[in-house]
Coordinates of N, CA and C in Angstrom, one line a residue:
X453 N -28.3 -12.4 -25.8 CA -27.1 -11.9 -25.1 C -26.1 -13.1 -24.9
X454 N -24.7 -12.9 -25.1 CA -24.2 -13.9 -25.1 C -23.3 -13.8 -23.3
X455 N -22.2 -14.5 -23.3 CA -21.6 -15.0 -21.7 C -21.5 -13.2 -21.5
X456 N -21.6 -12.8 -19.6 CA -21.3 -11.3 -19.7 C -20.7 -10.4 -20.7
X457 N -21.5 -9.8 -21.4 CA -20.8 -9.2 -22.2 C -19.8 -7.8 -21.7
X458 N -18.5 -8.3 -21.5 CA -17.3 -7.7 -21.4 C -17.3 -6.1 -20.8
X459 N -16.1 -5.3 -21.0 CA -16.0 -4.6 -20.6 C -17.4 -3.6 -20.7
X460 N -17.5 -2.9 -20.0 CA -18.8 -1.7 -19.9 C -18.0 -0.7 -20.7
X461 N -18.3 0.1 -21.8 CA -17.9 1.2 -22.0 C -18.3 2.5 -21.4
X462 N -17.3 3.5 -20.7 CA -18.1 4.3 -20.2 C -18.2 5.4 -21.3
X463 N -17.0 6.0 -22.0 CA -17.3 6.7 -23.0 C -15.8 6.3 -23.4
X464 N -15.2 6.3 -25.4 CA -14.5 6.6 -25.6 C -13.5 5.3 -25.7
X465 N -12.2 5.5 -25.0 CA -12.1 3.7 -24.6 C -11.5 3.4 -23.3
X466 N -12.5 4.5 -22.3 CA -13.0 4.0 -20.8 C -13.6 3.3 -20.9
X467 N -13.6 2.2 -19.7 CA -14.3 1.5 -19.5 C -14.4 0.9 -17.7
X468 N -15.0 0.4 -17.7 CA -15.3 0.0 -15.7 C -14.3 -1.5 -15.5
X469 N -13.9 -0.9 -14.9 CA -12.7 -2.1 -14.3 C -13.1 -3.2 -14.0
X470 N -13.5 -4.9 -14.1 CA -14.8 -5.3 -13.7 C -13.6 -6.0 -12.2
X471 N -12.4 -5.6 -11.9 CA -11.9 -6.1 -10.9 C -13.0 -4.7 -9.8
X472 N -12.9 -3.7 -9.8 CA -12.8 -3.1 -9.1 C -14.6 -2.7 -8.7
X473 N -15.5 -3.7 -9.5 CA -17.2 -3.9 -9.4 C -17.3 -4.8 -8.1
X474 N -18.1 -4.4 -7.2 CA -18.5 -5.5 -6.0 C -20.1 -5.3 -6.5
X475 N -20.2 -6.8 -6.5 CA -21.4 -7.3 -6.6 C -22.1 -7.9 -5.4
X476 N -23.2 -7.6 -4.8 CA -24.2 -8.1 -4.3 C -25.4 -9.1 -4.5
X477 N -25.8 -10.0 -4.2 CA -27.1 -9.9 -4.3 C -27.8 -10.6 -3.5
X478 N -29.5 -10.2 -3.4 CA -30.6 -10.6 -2.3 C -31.7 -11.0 -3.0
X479 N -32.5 -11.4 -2.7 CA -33.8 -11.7 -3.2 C -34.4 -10.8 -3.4
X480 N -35.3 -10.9 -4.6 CA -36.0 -9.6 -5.3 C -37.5 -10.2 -4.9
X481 N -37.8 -8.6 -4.7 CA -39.2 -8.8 -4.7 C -39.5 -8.7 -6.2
X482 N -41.1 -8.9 -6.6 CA -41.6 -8.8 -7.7 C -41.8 -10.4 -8.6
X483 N -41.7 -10.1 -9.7 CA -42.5 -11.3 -10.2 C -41.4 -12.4 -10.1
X484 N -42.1 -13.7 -10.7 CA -41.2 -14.9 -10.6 C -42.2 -16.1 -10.1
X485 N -41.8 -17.7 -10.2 CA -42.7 -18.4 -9.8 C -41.8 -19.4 -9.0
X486 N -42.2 -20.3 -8.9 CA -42.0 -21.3 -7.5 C -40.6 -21.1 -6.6
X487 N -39.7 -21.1 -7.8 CA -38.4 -20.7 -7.4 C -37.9 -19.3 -6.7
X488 N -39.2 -18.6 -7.0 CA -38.7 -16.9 -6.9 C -37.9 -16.8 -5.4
X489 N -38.0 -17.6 -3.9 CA -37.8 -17.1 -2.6 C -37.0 -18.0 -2.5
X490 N -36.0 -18.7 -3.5 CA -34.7 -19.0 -3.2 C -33.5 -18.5 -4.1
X491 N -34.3 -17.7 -4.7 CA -33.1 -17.4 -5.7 C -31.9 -16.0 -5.6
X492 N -31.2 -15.5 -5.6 CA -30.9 -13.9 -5.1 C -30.9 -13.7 -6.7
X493 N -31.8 -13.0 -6.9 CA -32.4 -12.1 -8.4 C -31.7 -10.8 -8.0
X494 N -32.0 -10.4 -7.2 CA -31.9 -9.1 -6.8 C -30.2 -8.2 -6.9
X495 N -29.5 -7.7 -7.5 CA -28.6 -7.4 -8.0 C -28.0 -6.1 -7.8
X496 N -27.3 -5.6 -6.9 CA -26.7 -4.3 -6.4 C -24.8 -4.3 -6.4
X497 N -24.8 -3.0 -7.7 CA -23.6 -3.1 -8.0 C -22.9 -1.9 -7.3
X498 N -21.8 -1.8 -6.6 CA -20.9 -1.1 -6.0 C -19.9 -0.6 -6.6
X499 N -19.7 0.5 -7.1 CA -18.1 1.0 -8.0 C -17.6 2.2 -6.5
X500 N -16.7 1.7 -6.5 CA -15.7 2.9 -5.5 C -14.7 4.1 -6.6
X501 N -16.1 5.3 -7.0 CA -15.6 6.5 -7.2 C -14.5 7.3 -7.2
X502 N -14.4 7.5 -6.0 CA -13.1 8.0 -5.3 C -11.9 7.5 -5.4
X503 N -11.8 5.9 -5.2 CA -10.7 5.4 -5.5 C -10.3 4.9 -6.6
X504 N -10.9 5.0 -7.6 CA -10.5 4.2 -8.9 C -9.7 5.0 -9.6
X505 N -8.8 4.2 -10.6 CA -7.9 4.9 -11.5 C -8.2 4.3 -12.6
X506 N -9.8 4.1 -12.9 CA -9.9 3.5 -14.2 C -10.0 4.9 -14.9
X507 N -10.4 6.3 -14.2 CA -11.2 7.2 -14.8 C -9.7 8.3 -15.0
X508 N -10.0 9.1 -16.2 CA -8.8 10.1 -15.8 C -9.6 10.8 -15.3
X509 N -8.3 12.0 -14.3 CA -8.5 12.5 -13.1 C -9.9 13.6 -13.3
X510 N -9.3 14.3 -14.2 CA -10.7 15.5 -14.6 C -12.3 14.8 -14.7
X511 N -12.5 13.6 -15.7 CA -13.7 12.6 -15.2 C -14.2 12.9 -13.7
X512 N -13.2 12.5 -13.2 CA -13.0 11.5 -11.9 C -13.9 12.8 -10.9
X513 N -12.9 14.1 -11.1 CA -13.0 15.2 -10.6 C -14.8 15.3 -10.4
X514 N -15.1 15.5 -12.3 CA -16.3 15.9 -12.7 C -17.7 15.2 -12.4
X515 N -17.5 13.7 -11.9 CA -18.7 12.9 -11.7 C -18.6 12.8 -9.9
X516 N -17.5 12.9 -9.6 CA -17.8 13.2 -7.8 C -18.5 14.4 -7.4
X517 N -18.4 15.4 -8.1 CA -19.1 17.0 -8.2 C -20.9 16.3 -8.4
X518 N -20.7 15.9 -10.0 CA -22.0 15.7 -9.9 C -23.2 14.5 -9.8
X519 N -22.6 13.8 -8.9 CA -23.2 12.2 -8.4 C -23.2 12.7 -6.9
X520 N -22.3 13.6 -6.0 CA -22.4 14.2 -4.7 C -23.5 13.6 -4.3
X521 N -24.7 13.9 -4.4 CA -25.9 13.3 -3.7 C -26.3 11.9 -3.7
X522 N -25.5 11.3 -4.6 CA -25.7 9.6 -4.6 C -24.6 8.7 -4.1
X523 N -23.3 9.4 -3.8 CA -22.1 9.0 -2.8 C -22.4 8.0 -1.2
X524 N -22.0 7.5 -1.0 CA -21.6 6.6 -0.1 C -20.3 7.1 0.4
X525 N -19.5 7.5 1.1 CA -18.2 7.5 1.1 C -17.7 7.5 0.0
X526 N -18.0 8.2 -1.3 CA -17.4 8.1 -2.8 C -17.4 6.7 -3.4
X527 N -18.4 5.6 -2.8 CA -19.4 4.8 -3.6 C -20.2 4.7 -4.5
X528 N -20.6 4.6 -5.3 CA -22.2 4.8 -6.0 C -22.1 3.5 -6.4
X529 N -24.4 3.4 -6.2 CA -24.4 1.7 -6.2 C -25.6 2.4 -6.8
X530 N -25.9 0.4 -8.0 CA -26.6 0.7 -8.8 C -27.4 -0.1 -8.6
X531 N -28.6 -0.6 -8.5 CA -29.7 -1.6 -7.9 C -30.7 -2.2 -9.3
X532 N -30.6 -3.3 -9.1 CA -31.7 -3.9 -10.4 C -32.1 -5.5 -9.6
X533 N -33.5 -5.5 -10.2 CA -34.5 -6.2 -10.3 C -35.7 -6.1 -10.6
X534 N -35.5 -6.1 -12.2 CA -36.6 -6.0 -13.4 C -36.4 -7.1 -13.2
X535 N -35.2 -7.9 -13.8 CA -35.6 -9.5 -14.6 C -35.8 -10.4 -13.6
X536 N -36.4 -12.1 -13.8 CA -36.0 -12.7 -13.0 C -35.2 -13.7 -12.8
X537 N -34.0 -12.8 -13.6 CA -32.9 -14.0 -13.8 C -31.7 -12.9 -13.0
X538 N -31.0 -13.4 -12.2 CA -30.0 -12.5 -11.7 C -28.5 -11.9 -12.6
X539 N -28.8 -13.2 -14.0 CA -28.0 -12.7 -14.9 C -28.4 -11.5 -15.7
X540 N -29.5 -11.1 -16.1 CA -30.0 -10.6 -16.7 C -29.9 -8.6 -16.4
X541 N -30.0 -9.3 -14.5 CA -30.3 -8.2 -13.7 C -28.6 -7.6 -13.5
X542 N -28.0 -9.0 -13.7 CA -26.2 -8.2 -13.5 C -25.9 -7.5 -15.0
X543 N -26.6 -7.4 -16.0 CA -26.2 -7.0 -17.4 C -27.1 -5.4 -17.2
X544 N -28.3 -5.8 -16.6 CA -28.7 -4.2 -16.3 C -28.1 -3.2 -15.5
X545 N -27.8 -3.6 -14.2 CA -27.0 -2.7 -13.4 C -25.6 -2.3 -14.1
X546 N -24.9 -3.0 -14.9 CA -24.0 -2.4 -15.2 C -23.6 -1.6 -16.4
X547 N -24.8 -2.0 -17.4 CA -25.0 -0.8 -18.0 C -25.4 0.5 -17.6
X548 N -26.4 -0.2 -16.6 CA -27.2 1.3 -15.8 C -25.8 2.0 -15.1
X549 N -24.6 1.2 -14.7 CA -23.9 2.4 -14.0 C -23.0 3.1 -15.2
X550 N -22.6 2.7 -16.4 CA -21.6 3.1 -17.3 C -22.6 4.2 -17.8
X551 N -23.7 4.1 -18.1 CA -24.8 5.2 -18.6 C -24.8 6.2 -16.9
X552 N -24.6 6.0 -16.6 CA -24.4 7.1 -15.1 C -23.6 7.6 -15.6
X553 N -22.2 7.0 -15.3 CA -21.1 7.6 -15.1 C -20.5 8.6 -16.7
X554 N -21.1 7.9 -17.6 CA -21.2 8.7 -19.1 C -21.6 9.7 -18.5
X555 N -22.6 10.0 -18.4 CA -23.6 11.3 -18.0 C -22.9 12.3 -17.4
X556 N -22.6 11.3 -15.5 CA -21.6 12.4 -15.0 C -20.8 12.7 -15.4
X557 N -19.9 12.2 -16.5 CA -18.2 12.9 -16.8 C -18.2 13.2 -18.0
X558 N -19.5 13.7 -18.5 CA -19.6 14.5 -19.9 C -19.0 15.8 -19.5
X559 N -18.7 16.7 -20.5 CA -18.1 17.5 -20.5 C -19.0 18.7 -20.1
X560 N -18.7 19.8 -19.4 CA -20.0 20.7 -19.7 C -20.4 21.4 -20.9
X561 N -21.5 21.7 -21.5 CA -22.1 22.2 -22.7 C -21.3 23.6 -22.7
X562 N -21.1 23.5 -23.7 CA -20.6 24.8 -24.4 C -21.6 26.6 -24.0
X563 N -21.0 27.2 -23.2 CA -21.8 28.7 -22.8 C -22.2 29.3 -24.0
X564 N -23.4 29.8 -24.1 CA -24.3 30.2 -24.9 C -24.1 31.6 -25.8
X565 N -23.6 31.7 -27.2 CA -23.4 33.2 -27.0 C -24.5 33.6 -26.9
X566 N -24.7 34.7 -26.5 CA -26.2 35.9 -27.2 C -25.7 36.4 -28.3
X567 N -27.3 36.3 -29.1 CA -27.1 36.9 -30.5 C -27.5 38.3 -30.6
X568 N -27.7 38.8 -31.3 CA -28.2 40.6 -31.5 C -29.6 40.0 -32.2
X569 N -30.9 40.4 -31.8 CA -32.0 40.7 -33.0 C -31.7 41.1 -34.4
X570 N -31.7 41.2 -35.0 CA -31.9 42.1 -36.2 C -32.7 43.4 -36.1
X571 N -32.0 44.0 -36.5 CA -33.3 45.5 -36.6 C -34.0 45.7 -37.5
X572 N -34.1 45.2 -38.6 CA -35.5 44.8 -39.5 C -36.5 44.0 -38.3
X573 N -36.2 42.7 -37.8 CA -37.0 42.4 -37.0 C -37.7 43.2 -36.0
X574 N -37.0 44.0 -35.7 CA -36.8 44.8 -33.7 C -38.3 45.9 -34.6
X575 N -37.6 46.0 -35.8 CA -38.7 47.5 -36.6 C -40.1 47.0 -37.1
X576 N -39.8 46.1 -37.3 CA -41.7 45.0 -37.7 C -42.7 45.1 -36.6
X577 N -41.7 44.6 -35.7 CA -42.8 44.1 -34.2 C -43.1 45.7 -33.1
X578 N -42.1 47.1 -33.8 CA -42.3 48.1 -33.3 C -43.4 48.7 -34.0
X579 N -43.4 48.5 -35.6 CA -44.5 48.5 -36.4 C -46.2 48.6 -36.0
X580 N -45.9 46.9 -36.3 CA -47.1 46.2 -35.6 C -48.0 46.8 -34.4
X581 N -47.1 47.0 -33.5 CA -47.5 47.5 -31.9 C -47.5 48.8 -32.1
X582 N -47.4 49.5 -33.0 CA -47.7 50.9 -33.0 C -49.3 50.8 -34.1
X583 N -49.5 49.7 -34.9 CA -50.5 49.9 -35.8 C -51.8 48.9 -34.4
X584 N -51.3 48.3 -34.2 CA -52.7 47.8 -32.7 C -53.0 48.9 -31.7
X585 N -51.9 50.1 -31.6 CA -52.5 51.0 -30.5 C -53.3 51.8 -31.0
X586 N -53.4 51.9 -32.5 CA -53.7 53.0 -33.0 C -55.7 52.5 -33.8
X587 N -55.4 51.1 -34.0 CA -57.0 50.2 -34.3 C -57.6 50.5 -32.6
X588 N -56.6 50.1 -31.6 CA -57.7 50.3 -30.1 C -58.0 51.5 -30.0
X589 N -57.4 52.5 -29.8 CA -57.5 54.0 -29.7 C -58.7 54.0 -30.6
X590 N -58.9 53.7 -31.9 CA -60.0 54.1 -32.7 C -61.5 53.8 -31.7
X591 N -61.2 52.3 -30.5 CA -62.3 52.4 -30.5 C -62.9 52.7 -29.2
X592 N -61.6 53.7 -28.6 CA -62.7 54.3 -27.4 C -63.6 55.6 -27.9
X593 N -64.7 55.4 -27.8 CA -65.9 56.6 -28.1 C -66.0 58.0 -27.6
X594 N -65.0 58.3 -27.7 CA -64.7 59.6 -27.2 C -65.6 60.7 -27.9
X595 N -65.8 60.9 -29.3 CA -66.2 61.5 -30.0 C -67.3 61.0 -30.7
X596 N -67.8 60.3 -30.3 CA -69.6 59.4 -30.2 C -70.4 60.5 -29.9
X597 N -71.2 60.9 -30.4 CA -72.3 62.1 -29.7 C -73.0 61.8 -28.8

């Protein structure tokens, strides 16, 4: 990986404002060696939702609908500490949020038509189910002496 790699693409040629990213960070738990309890590894990124005008409006609309449960005040924050490099950990979080926000401001899936069966089909499996009632029926012993 070379120096931060640049704009985040969220989809298309959206992208995350990196003025409008607040960065955090704290000490991570997890692995690391001598240096690990002085270093802030730990990397928590902050995008303000609600107020951005990086996104057009309909986006904007569609990922506050469905991020609702992960809101702050129309916040969402994205937390990393896999690596133990805090650069590593700032290239994660912010992929991790452009892969969010892709998600949230996809479009919704196209409504499903219903198809019709075919009636050759519908007539095989009426077939069928009429030739298995007729092998069971053979074998209640009704007429057994």
């Amino acid at each position: 990986m070379s120096a931060m790699s640049g704009p985040y693409v969220v989809r298309g040629s959206v992208a995350l404002p990196e003025a409008e990213l607040q960065w955090r960070f704290s000490r991570s738990s997890g692995p690391g060696g001598q240096h690990v309890n002085t270093s802030d590894s730990q990397v928590e990124l902050r995008f303000d939702l609600a107020a951005t005008e990086a996104l057009p409006e309909v986006w904007k609309r569609r990922a506050l609908e469905r991020l609702a449960g992960r809101l702050v005040d129309g916040v969402i924050a994205v937390r990393a500490s896999e690596h133990r490099s805090q650069w590593r950990n700032r290239e994660t979080a912010a992929v991790r949020l452009a892969a969010l926000l892709a998600e949230a401001t996809a479009p919704p899936p196209k409504p499903r038509k219903p198809t019709r069966i075919p009636r050759g089909i519908n007539e095989r499996r009426l077939r069928k189910k009429k030739q298995r009632s007729e092998t069971k029926r053979g074998r209640s012993g009704r007429d057994w002496g």
